[in-house]
mmCIF file of N, CA, C and O in Angstrom:
data_model
loop_
_atom_site.group_PDB
_atom_site.id
_atom_site.type_symbol
_atom_site.label_atom_id
_atom_site.label_comp_id
_atom_site.label_asym_id
_atom_site.label_seq_id
_atom_site.Cartn_x
_atom_site.Cartn_y
_atom_site.Cartn_z
ATOM 1 N N MET A 947 -29.426 80.532 -7.992
ATOM 2 C CA MET A 947 -28.211 79.783 -8.161
ATOM 3 C C MET A 947 -27.563 79.558 -6.815
ATOM 4 O O MET A 947 -27.496 80.440 -6.003
ATOM 5 N N SER A 948 -27.058 78.358 -6.701
ATOM 6 C CA SER A 948 -26.470 77.995 -5.431
ATOM 7 C C SER A 948 -24.957 77.904 -5.583
ATOM 8 O O SER A 948 -24.450 77.412 -6.576
ATOM 9 N N ASP A 949 -24.271 78.393 -4.571
ATOM 10 C CA ASP A 949 -22.808 78.325 -4.581
ATOM 11 C C ASP A 949 -22.298 77.084 -3.850
ATOM 12 O O ASP A 949 -21.116 76.987 -3.575
ATOM 13 N N ALA A 950 -23.194 76.156 -3.552
ATOM 14 C CA ALA A 950 -22.784 74.953 -2.809
ATOM 15 C C ALA A 950 -21.959 74.033 -3.708
ATOM 16 O O ALA A 950 -22.253 73.851 -4.881
ATOM 17 N N LEU A 951 -20.955 73.476 -3.130
ATOM 18 C CA LEU A 951 -20.088 72.550 -3.849
ATOM 19 C C LEU A 951 -20.687 71.140 -3.799
ATOM 20 O O LEU A 951 -21.346 70.771 -2.833
ATOM 21 N N PRO A 952 -20.468 70.330 -4.827
ATOM 22 C CA PRO A 952 -20.968 68.949 -4.775
ATOM 23 C C PRO A 952 -20.233 68.163 -3.695
ATOM 24 O O PRO A 952 -19.097 68.486 -3.351
ATOM 25 N N PRO A 953 -20.875 67.150 -3.153
ATOM 26 C CA PRO A 953 -20.210 66.360 -2.104
ATOM 27 C C PRO A 953 -18.964 65.670 -2.664
ATOM 28 O O PRO A 953 -18.924 65.232 -3.801
ATOM 29 N N VAL A 954 -17.963 65.601 -1.814
ATOM 30 C CA VAL A 954 -16.695 64.996 -2.203
ATOM 31 C C VAL A 954 -16.736 63.512 -1.855
ATOM 32 O O VAL A 954 -17.037 63.129 -0.735
ATOM 33 N N THR A 955 -16.463 62.704 -2.862
ATOM 34 C CA THR A 955 -16.382 61.265 -2.605
ATOM 35 C C THR A 955 -14.931 60.915 -2.335
ATOM 36 O O THR A 955 -14.029 61.432 -2.993
ATOM 37 N N PRO A 956 -14.697 60.064 -1.352
ATOM 38 C CA PRO A 956 -13.305 59.722 -1.037
ATOM 39 C C PRO A 956 -12.664 58.963 -2.196
ATOM 40 O O PRO A 956 -13.223 58.024 -2.723
ATOM 41 N N GLY A 957 -11.514 59.394 -2.571
ATOM 42 C CA GLY A 957 -10.758 58.745 -3.641
ATOM 43 C C GLY A 957 -9.790 57.746 -3.064
ATOM 44 O O GLY A 957 -9.825 57.430 -1.876
ATOM 45 N N PRO A 958 -8.893 57.233 -3.908
ATOM 46 C CA PRO A 958 -7.936 56.249 -3.407
ATOM 47 C C PRO A 958 -7.001 56.805 -2.346
ATOM 48 O O PRO A 958 -6.520 56.086 -1.504
ATOM 49 N N SER A 959 -6.740 58.116 -2.398
ATOM 50 C CA SER A 959 -5.826 58.696 -1.423
ATOM 51 C C SER A 959 -6.548 59.214 -0.191
ATOM 52 O O SER A 959 -5.916 59.656 0.746
ATOM 53 N N GLN A 960 -7.882 59.173 -0.191
ATOM 54 C CA GLN A 960 -8.654 59.688 0.936
ATOM 55 C C GLN A 960 -9.482 58.563 1.542
ATOM 56 O O GLN A 960 -9.655 57.509 0.962
ATOM 57 N N GLY A 961 -10.027 58.798 2.695
ATOM 58 C CA GLY A 961 -10.944 57.842 3.316
ATOM 59 C C GLY A 961 -10.213 56.745 4.048
ATOM 60 O O GLY A 961 -9.156 56.939 4.637
ATOM 61 N N ALA A 962 -10.783 55.560 3.982
ATOM 62 C CA ALA A 962 -10.252 54.413 4.723
ATOM 63 C C ALA A 962 -8.894 53.995 4.165
ATOM 64 O O ALA A 962 -8.671 54.051 2.966
ATOM 65 N N PRO A 963 -8.001 53.584 5.049
ATOM 66 C CA PRO A 963 -6.695 53.123 4.567
ATOM 67 C C PRO A 963 -6.853 51.825 3.775
ATOM 68 O O PRO A 963 -7.742 51.024 4.026
ATOM 69 N N HIS A 964 -5.979 51.626 2.820
ATOM 70 C CA HIS A 964 -6.025 50.442 1.965
ATOM 71 C C HIS A 964 -5.559 49.222 2.766
ATOM 72 O O HIS A 964 -4.467 49.205 3.315
ATOM 73 N N VAL A 965 -6.423 48.213 2.822
ATOM 74 C CA VAL A 965 -6.098 46.981 3.537
ATOM 75 C C VAL A 965 -5.627 45.965 2.496
ATOM 76 O O VAL A 965 -6.353 45.674 1.541
ATOM 77 N N PRO A 966 -4.417 45.417 2.653
ATOM 78 C CA PRO A 966 -3.950 44.453 1.664
ATOM 79 C C PRO A 966 -4.780 43.172 1.707
ATOM 80 O O PRO A 966 -5.203 42.723 2.766
ATOM 81 N N LYS A 967 -5.025 42.621 0.538
ATOM 82 C CA LYS A 967 -5.804 41.396 0.427
ATOM 83 C C LYS A 967 -4.925 40.219 0.859
ATOM 84 O O LYS A 967 -3.788 40.101 0.431
ATOM 85 N N PRO A 968 -5.461 39.329 1.723
ATOM 86 C CA PRO A 968 -4.638 38.190 2.154
ATOM 87 C C PRO A 968 -4.354 37.275 0.962
ATOM 88 O O PRO A 968 -5.161 37.161 0.049
ATOM 89 N N PRO A 969 -3.221 36.603 0.980
ATOM 90 C CA PRO A 969 -2.879 35.717 -0.137
ATOM 91 C C PRO A 969 -3.829 34.522 -0.192
ATOM 92 O O PRO A 969 -4.414 34.129 0.811
ATOM 93 N N PHE A 970 -3.960 33.952 -1.372
ATOM 94 C CA PHE A 970 -4.824 32.785 -1.567
ATOM 95 C C PHE A 970 -4.215 31.577 -0.853
ATOM 96 O O PHE A 970 -3.052 31.236 -1.063
ATOM 97 N N ASP A 971 -5.003 30.966 0.008
ATOM 98 C CA ASP A 971 -4.547 29.790 0.754
ATOM 99 C C ASP A 971 -5.027 28.536 0.032
ATOM 100 O O ASP A 971 -6.178 28.125 0.159
ATOM 101 N N ARG A 972 -4.144 27.950 -0.744
ATOM 102 C CA ARG A 972 -4.480 26.795 -1.575
ATOM 103 C C ARG A 972 -4.879 25.595 -0.725
ATOM 104 O O ARG A 972 -5.832 24.887 -1.042
ATOM 105 N N GLN A 973 -4.161 25.353 0.348
ATOM 106 C CA GLN A 973 -4.439 24.195 1.196
ATOM 107 C C GLN A 973 -5.815 24.307 1.843
ATOM 108 O O GLN A 973 -6.589 23.347 1.879
ATOM 109 N N ARG A 974 -6.158 25.491 2.311
ATOM 110 C CA ARG A 974 -7.475 25.704 2.923
ATOM 111 C C ARG A 974 -8.586 25.498 1.899
ATOM 112 O O ARG A 974 -9.616 24.902 2.182
ATOM 113 N N PHE A 975 -8.355 25.986 0.670
ATOM 114 C CA PHE A 975 -9.341 25.817 -0.393
ATOM 115 C C PHE A 975 -9.573 24.345 -0.705
ATOM 116 O O PHE A 975 -10.708 23.898 -0.839
ATOM 117 N N VAL A 976 -8.490 23.570 -0.798
ATOM 118 C CA VAL A 976 -8.611 22.147 -1.109
ATOM 119 C C VAL A 976 -9.367 21.428 0.006
ATOM 120 O O VAL A 976 -10.265 20.616 -0.258
ATOM 121 N N PHE A 977 -9.044 21.723 1.252
ATOM 122 C CA PHE A 977 -9.720 21.051 2.358
ATOM 123 C C PHE A 977 -11.187 21.457 2.464
ATOM 124 O O PHE A 977 -12.043 20.641 2.783
ATOM 125 N N GLN A 978 -11.495 22.720 2.186
ATOM 126 C CA GLN A 978 -12.902 23.135 2.201
ATOM 127 C C GLN A 978 -13.676 22.460 1.065
ATOM 128 O O GLN A 978 -14.821 22.033 1.257
ATOM 129 N N THR A 979 -13.057 22.345 -0.084
ATOM 130 C CA THR A 979 -13.705 21.666 -1.203
ATOM 131 C C THR A 979 -13.937 20.195 -0.881
ATOM 132 O O THR A 979 -15.011 19.646 -1.144
ATOM 133 N N LEU A 980 -12.934 19.559 -0.280
ATOM 134 C CA LEU A 980 -13.103 18.155 0.114
ATOM 135 C C LEU A 980 -14.186 18.001 1.179
ATOM 136 O O LEU A 980 -14.924 17.012 1.179
ATOM 137 N N ALA A 981 -14.284 18.960 2.083
ATOM 138 C CA ALA A 981 -15.327 18.894 3.111
ATOM 139 C C ALA A 981 -16.713 18.949 2.465
ATOM 140 O O ALA A 981 -17.628 18.217 2.866
ATOM 141 N N VAL A 982 -16.866 19.784 1.449
ATOM 142 C CA VAL A 982 -18.147 19.870 0.743
ATOM 143 C C VAL A 982 -18.426 18.574 -0.002
ATOM 144 O O VAL A 982 -19.549 18.053 0.027
ATOM 145 N N VAL A 983 -17.413 18.010 -0.650
ATOM 146 C CA VAL A 983 -17.591 16.760 -1.391
ATOM 147 C C VAL A 983 -17.956 15.621 -0.441
ATOM 148 O O VAL A 983 -18.892 14.853 -0.705
ATOM 149 N N ILE A 984 -17.253 15.517 0.681
ATOM 150 C CA ILE A 984 -17.538 14.453 1.638
ATOM 151 C C ILE A 984 -18.927 14.630 2.245
ATOM 152 O O ILE A 984 -19.681 13.667 2.401
ATOM 153 N N GLY A 985 -19.287 15.854 2.573
ATOM 154 C CA GLY A 985 -20.633 16.110 3.101
ATOM 155 C C GLY A 985 -21.719 15.739 2.107
ATOM 156 O O GLY A 985 -22.744 15.146 2.476
ATOM 157 N N THR A 986 -21.505 16.066 0.845
ATOM 158 C CA THR A 986 -22.477 15.724 -0.194
ATOM 159 C C THR A 986 -22.578 14.218 -0.368
ATOM 160 O O THR A 986 -23.675 13.669 -0.489
ATOM 161 N N GLN A 987 -21.439 13.533 -0.355
ATOM 162 C CA GLN A 987 -21.463 12.078 -0.468
ATOM 163 C C GLN A 987 -22.181 11.435 0.714
ATOM 164 O O GLN A 987 -22.945 10.484 0.535
ATOM 165 N N LEU A 988 -21.947 11.952 1.908
ATOM 166 C CA LEU A 988 -22.654 11.419 3.077
ATOM 167 C C LEU A 988 -24.155 11.642 2.971
ATOM 168 O O LEU A 988 -24.951 10.761 3.333
ATOM 169 N N LEU A 989 -24.546 12.786 2.466
ATOM 170 C CA LEU A 989 -25.969 13.087 2.305
ATOM 171 C C LEU A 989 -26.608 12.131 1.296
ATOM 172 O O LEU A 989 -27.686 11.580 1.547
ATOM 173 N N ILE A 990 -25.944 11.912 0.169
ATOM 174 C CA ILE A 990 -26.477 11.003 -0.843
ATOM 175 C C ILE A 990 -26.537 9.578 -0.303
ATOM 176 O O ILE A 990 -27.521 8.859 -0.507
ATOM 177 N N TYR A 991 -25.489 9.155 0.404
ATOM 178 C CA TYR A 991 -25.459 7.807 0.980
ATOM 179 C C TYR A 991 -26.585 7.639 2.005
ATOM 180 O O TYR A 991 -27.268 6.614 2.019
ATOM 181 N N ALA A 992 -26.776 8.642 2.858
ATOM 182 C CA ALA A 992 -27.839 8.564 3.862
ATOM 183 C C ALA A 992 -29.216 8.524 3.199
ATOM 184 O O ALA A 992 -30.103 7.780 3.646
ATOM 185 N N LEU A 993 -29.392 9.292 2.150
ATOM 186 C CA LEU A 993 -30.669 9.289 1.434
ATOM 187 C C LEU A 993 -30.930 7.921 0.805
ATOM 188 O O LEU A 993 -32.029 7.373 0.924
ATOM 189 N N ALA A 994 -29.922 7.363 0.141
ATOM 190 C CA ALA A 994 -30.088 6.055 -0.490
ATOM 191 C C ALA A 994 -30.340 4.972 0.561
ATOM 192 O O ALA A 994 -31.201 4.096 0.376
ATOM 193 N N ALA A 995 -29.604 5.009 1.657
ATOM 194 C CA ALA A 995 -29.809 4.026 2.714
ATOM 195 C C ALA A 995 -31.201 4.171 3.329
ATOM 196 O O ALA A 995 -31.859 3.172 3.647
ATOM 197 N N GLY A 996 -31.661 5.401 3.488
ATOM 198 C CA GLY A 996 -33.001 5.631 4.038
ATOM 199 C C GLY A 996 -34.092 5.100 3.131
ATOM 200 O O GLY A 996 -35.052 4.473 3.587
ATOM 201 N N VAL A 997 -33.948 5.330 1.824
ATOM 202 C CA VAL A 997 -34.950 4.830 0.877
ATOM 203 C C VAL A 997 -34.958 3.304 0.858
ATOM 204 O O VAL A 997 -36.025 2.678 0.890
ATOM 205 N N CYS A 998 -33.769 2.704 0.832
ATOM 206 C CA CYS A 998 -33.705 1.234 0.828
ATOM 207 C C CYS A 998 -34.239 0.657 2.138
ATOM 208 O O CYS A 998 -34.942 -0.350 2.136
ATOM 209 N N GLY A 999 -33.903 1.274 3.257
ATOM 210 C CA GLY A 999 -34.415 0.813 4.543
ATOM 211 C C GLY A 999 -35.919 0.944 4.652
ATOM 212 O O GLY A 999 -36.596 0.072 5.197
ATOM 213 N N GLN A 1000 -36.445 2.035 4.120
ATOM 214 C CA GLN A 1000 -37.889 2.241 4.154
ATOM 215 C C GLN A 1000 -38.602 1.191 3.302
ATOM 216 O O GLN A 1000 -39.646 0.680 3.694
ATOM 217 N N ARG A 1001 -38.030 0.882 2.163
ATOM 218 C CA ARG A 1001 -38.620 -0.162 1.303
ATOM 219 C C ARG A 1001 -38.595 -1.508 2.010
ATOM 220 O O ARG A 1001 -39.547 -2.283 1.927
ATOM 221 N N ALA A 1002 -37.475 -1.798 2.702
ATOM 222 C CA ALA A 1002 -37.369 -3.085 3.389
ATOM 223 C C ALA A 1002 -38.353 -3.172 4.552
ATOM 224 O O ALA A 1002 -38.968 -4.218 4.780
ATOM 225 N N LEU A 1003 -38.521 -2.060 5.285
ATOM 226 C CA LEU A 1003 -39.451 -2.066 6.420
ATOM 227 C C LEU A 1003 -40.900 -2.151 5.968
ATOM 228 O O LEU A 1003 -41.750 -2.676 6.683
ATOM 229 N N ALA A 1004 -41.187 -1.637 4.796
ATOM 230 C CA ALA A 1004 -42.559 -1.674 4.288
ATOM 231 C C ALA A 1004 -42.902 -3.047 3.712
ATOM 232 O O ALA A 1004 -44.046 -3.291 3.345
ATOM 233 N N GLY A 1005 -41.915 -3.926 3.627
ATOM 234 C CA GLY A 1005 -42.174 -5.267 3.118
ATOM 235 C C GLY A 1005 -42.101 -5.360 1.606
ATOM 236 O O GLY A 1005 -42.394 -6.408 1.041
ATOM 237 N N ARG A 1006 -41.730 -4.289 0.953
ATOM 238 C CA ARG A 1006 -41.594 -4.330 -0.504
ATOM 239 C C ARG A 1006 -40.255 -4.959 -0.872
ATOM 240 O O ARG A 1006 -39.287 -4.837 -0.111
ATOM 241 N N PRO A 1007 -40.169 -5.583 -2.021
ATOM 242 C CA PRO A 1007 -38.889 -6.186 -2.408
ATOM 243 C C PRO A 1007 -37.834 -5.124 -2.673
ATOM 244 O O PRO A 1007 -38.087 -4.120 -3.330
ATOM 245 N N VAL A 1008 -36.659 -5.352 -2.120
ATOM 246 C CA VAL A 1008 -35.563 -4.405 -2.285
ATOM 247 C C VAL A 1008 -34.908 -4.598 -3.644
ATOM 248 O O VAL A 1008 -34.492 -3.646 -4.288
ATOM 249 N N GLY A 1009 -34.818 -5.840 -4.079
ATOM 250 C CA GLY A 1009 -34.243 -6.125 -5.382
ATOM 251 C C GLY A 1009 -32.737 -5.967 -5.391
ATOM 252 O O GLY A 1009 -32.079 -5.962 -4.352
ATOM 253 N N GLN A 1010 -32.189 -5.847 -6.569
ATOM 254 C CA GLN A 1010 -30.743 -5.734 -6.735
ATOM 255 C C GLN A 1010 -30.257 -4.297 -6.734
ATOM 256 O O GLN A 1010 -29.070 -4.046 -6.645
ATOM 257 N N ILE A 1011 -31.154 -3.348 -6.827
ATOM 258 C CA ILE A 1011 -30.740 -1.941 -6.961
ATOM 259 C C ILE A 1011 -30.142 -1.422 -5.663
ATOM 260 O O ILE A 1011 -29.076 -0.817 -5.668
ATOM 261 N N CYS A 1012 -30.797 -1.667 -4.540
ATOM 262 C CA CYS A 1012 -30.332 -1.095 -3.273
ATOM 263 C C CYS A 1012 -28.944 -1.594 -2.865
ATOM 264 O O CYS A 1012 -28.068 -0.773 -2.590
ATOM 265 N N PRO A 1013 -28.694 -2.894 -2.821
ATOM 266 C CA PRO A 1013 -27.341 -3.314 -2.413
ATOM 267 C C PRO A 1013 -26.256 -2.819 -3.369
ATOM 268 O O PRO A 1013 -25.193 -2.381 -2.934
ATOM 269 N N GLY A 1014 -26.513 -2.872 -4.667
ATOM 270 C CA GLY A 1014 -25.517 -2.409 -5.640
ATOM 271 C C GLY A 1014 -25.258 -0.921 -5.522
ATOM 272 O O GLY A 1014 -24.105 -0.470 -5.584
ATOM 273 N N THR A 1015 -26.304 -0.150 -5.333
ATOM 274 C CA THR A 1015 -26.152 1.304 -5.212
ATOM 275 C C THR A 1015 -25.385 1.662 -3.954
ATOM 276 O O THR A 1015 -24.486 2.514 -3.987
ATOM 277 N N LEU A 1016 -25.719 1.023 -2.855
ATOM 278 C CA LEU A 1016 -25.031 1.321 -1.608
ATOM 279 C C LEU A 1016 -23.556 0.927 -1.677
ATOM 280 O O LEU A 1016 -22.699 1.632 -1.143
ATOM 281 N N GLU A 1017 -23.243 -0.185 -2.364
ATOM 282 C CA GLU A 1017 -21.833 -0.575 -2.515
ATOM 283 C C GLU A 1017 -21.063 0.435 -3.358
ATOM 284 O O GLU A 1017 -19.920 0.775 -3.046
ATOM 285 N N GLN A 1018 -21.687 0.929 -4.441
ATOM 286 C CA GLN A 1018 -21.026 1.925 -5.282
ATOM 287 C C GLN A 1018 -20.815 3.230 -4.525
ATOM 288 O O GLN A 1018 -19.753 3.850 -4.628
ATOM 289 N N LEU A 1019 -21.808 3.652 -3.772
ATOM 290 C CA LEU A 1019 -21.667 4.881 -2.994
ATOM 291 C C LEU A 1019 -20.595 4.729 -1.923
ATOM 292 O O LEU A 1019 -19.807 5.649 -1.686
ATOM 293 N N GLN A 1020 -20.545 3.575 -1.293
ATOM 294 C CA GLN A 1020 -19.530 3.339 -0.274
ATOM 295 C C GLN A 1020 -18.131 3.318 -0.894
ATOM 296 O O GLN A 1020 -17.175 3.849 -0.317
ATOM 297 N N GLY A 1021 -17.998 2.749 -2.087
ATOM 298 C CA GLY A 1021 -16.710 2.745 -2.779
ATOM 299 C C GLY A 1021 -16.246 4.156 -3.119
ATOM 300 O O GLY A 1021 -15.066 4.489 -2.945
ATOM 301 N N GLY A 1022 -17.156 4.993 -3.580
ATOM 302 C CA GLY A 1022 -16.805 6.386 -3.868
ATOM 303 C C GLY A 1022 -16.425 7.144 -2.613
ATOM 304 O O GLY A 1022 -15.488 7.953 -2.608
ATOM 305 N N PHE A 1023 -17.137 6.885 -1.541
ATOM 306 C CA PHE A 1023 -16.834 7.543 -0.273
ATOM 307 C C PHE A 1023 -15.470 7.106 0.250
ATOM 308 O O PHE A 1023 -14.681 7.929 0.722
ATOM 309 N N ASP A 1024 -15.164 5.810 0.120
ATOM 310 C CA ASP A 1024 -13.859 5.306 0.568
ATOM 311 C C ASP A 1024 -12.724 5.930 -0.230
ATOM 312 O O ASP A 1024 -11.681 6.286 0.335
ATOM 313 N N SER A 1025 -12.906 6.077 -1.541
ATOM 314 C CA SER A 1025 -11.841 6.679 -2.347
ATOM 315 C C SER A 1025 -11.647 8.151 -1.988
ATOM 316 O O SER A 1025 -10.517 8.650 -1.989
ATOM 317 N N THR A 1026 -12.715 8.853 -1.658
ATOM 318 C CA THR A 1026 -12.583 10.252 -1.247
ATOM 319 C C THR A 1026 -11.851 10.347 0.088
ATOM 320 O O THR A 1026 -11.002 11.223 0.273
ATOM 321 N N LEU A 1027 -12.153 9.447 1.009
ATOM 322 C CA LEU A 1027 -11.447 9.448 2.293
ATOM 323 C C LEU A 1027 -9.972 9.108 2.112
ATOM 324 O O LEU A 1027 -9.109 9.684 2.782
ATOM 325 N N ASN A 1028 -9.674 8.192 1.190
ATOM 326 C CA ASN A 1028 -8.271 7.877 0.902
ATOM 327 C C ASN A 1028 -7.546 9.096 0.339
ATOM 328 O O ASN A 1028 -6.387 9.351 0.684
ATOM 329 N N LEU A 1029 -8.217 9.835 -0.523
ATOM 330 C CA LEU A 1029 -7.627 11.062 -1.066
ATOM 331 C C LEU A 1029 -7.365 12.071 0.044
ATOM 332 O O LEU A 1029 -6.304 12.701 0.092
ATOM 333 N N LEU A 1030 -8.312 12.213 0.959
ATOM 334 C CA LEU A 1030 -8.140 13.147 2.069
ATOM 335 C C LEU A 1030 -6.960 12.735 2.947
ATOM 336 O O LEU A 1030 -6.147 13.582 3.332
ATOM 337 N N LEU A 1031 -6.850 11.459 3.246
ATOM 338 C CA LEU A 1031 -5.727 10.989 4.052
ATOM 339 C C LEU A 1031 -4.394 11.216 3.340
ATOM 340 O O LEU A 1031 -3.398 11.585 3.966
ATOM 341 N N ALA A 1032 -4.371 11.019 2.027
ATOM 342 C CA ALA A 1032 -3.143 11.259 1.270
ATOM 343 C C ALA A 1032 -2.769 12.734 1.303
ATOM 344 O O ALA A 1032 -1.591 13.086 1.471
ATOM 345 N N LEU A 1033 -3.758 13.611 1.178
ATOM 346 C CA LEU A 1033 -3.475 15.053 1.234
ATOM 347 C C LEU A 1033 -2.992 15.470 2.620
ATOM 348 O O LEU A 1033 -2.070 16.277 2.748
ATOM 349 N N LEU A 1034 -3.619 14.925 3.645
ATOM 350 C CA LEU A 1034 -3.176 15.244 5.007
ATOM 351 C C LEU A 1034 -1.764 14.726 5.261
ATOM 352 O O LEU A 1034 -0.953 15.393 5.892
ATOM 353 N N GLY A 1035 -1.475 13.536 4.766
ATOM 354 C CA GLY A 1035 -0.129 12.984 4.918
ATOM 355 C C GLY A 1035 0.904 13.818 4.169
ATOM 356 O O GLY A 1035 2.000 14.081 4.673
ATOM 357 N N GLY A 1036 0.562 14.246 2.966
ATOM 358 C CA GLY A 1036 1.471 15.096 2.198
ATOM 359 C C GLY A 1036 1.702 16.428 2.867
ATOM 360 O O GLY A 1036 2.825 16.951 2.892
ATOM 361 N N ALA A 1037 0.643 17.000 3.447
ATOM 362 C CA ALA A 1037 0.788 18.266 4.161
ATOM 363 C C ALA A 1037 1.655 18.084 5.396
ATOM 364 O O ALA A 1037 2.488 18.949 5.716
ATOM 365 N N ALA A 1038 1.512 16.957 6.090
ATOM 366 C CA ALA A 1038 2.337 16.717 7.289
ATOM 367 C C ALA A 1038 3.801 16.535 6.919
ATOM 368 O O ALA A 1038 4.684 17.023 7.610
ATOM 369 N N ILE A 1039 4.049 15.833 5.814
ATOM 370 C CA ILE A 1039 5.435 15.620 5.386
ATOM 371 C C ILE A 1039 6.074 16.928 4.951
ATOM 372 O O ILE A 1039 7.236 17.178 5.236
ATOM 373 N N SER A 1040 5.312 17.778 4.274
ATOM 374 C CA SER A 1040 5.865 19.037 3.788
ATOM 375 C C SER A 1040 6.179 20.004 4.936
ATOM 376 O O SER A 1040 7.012 20.895 4.788
ATOM 377 N N ARG A 1041 5.559 19.828 6.088
ATOM 378 C CA ARG A 1041 5.808 20.719 7.228
ATOM 379 C C ARG A 1041 6.996 20.270 8.072
ATOM 380 O O ARG A 1041 7.474 21.013 8.908
ATOM 381 N N VAL A 1042 7.427 19.052 7.866
ATOM 382 C CA VAL A 1042 8.566 18.543 8.638
ATOM 383 C C VAL A 1042 9.824 19.187 8.089
ATOM 384 O O VAL A 1042 10.085 19.162 6.900
ATOM 385 N N THR A 1043 10.592 19.777 8.968
ATOM 386 C CA THR A 1043 11.835 20.425 8.546
ATOM 387 C C THR A 1043 12.956 19.407 8.557
ATOM 388 O O THR A 1043 12.980 18.498 9.396
ATOM 389 N N PRO A 1044 13.918 19.535 7.660
ATOM 390 C CA PRO A 1044 15.039 18.601 7.658
ATOM 391 C C PRO A 1044 15.840 18.698 8.963
ATOM 392 O O PRO A 1044 16.046 19.785 9.498
ATOM 393 N N GLY A 1045 16.243 17.569 9.467
ATOM 394 C CA GLY A 1045 17.045 17.546 10.683
ATOM 395 C C GLY A 1045 16.225 17.453 11.954
ATOM 396 O O GLY A 1045 16.754 17.467 13.042
ATOM 397 N N SER A 1046 14.908 17.373 11.848
ATOM 398 C CA SER A 1046 14.122 17.254 13.075
ATOM 399 C C SER A 1046 13.420 15.930 13.144
ATOM 400 O O SER A 1046 13.358 15.176 12.257
#
């Protein structure tokens, strides 16, 4: 029989001091989400443009699909950029203090 004590695990009152969790930054979350959306839209647009360009260079008929698709993708990208500009403008207005 052993008289050794089991190892002590640090409890809430022992060990590393408790570090408070930083508050949720809503503005940072929105901008990071928009960055992902814009990046994804750019990737899809570049892929579609590459496929249409490759078809055109190969001498195959492009047809009506490529121009229509690229216009729709560009319209979606423009609306996302407009949303980003509106959010940035709203953030700038909210930071302006009265009287300055």
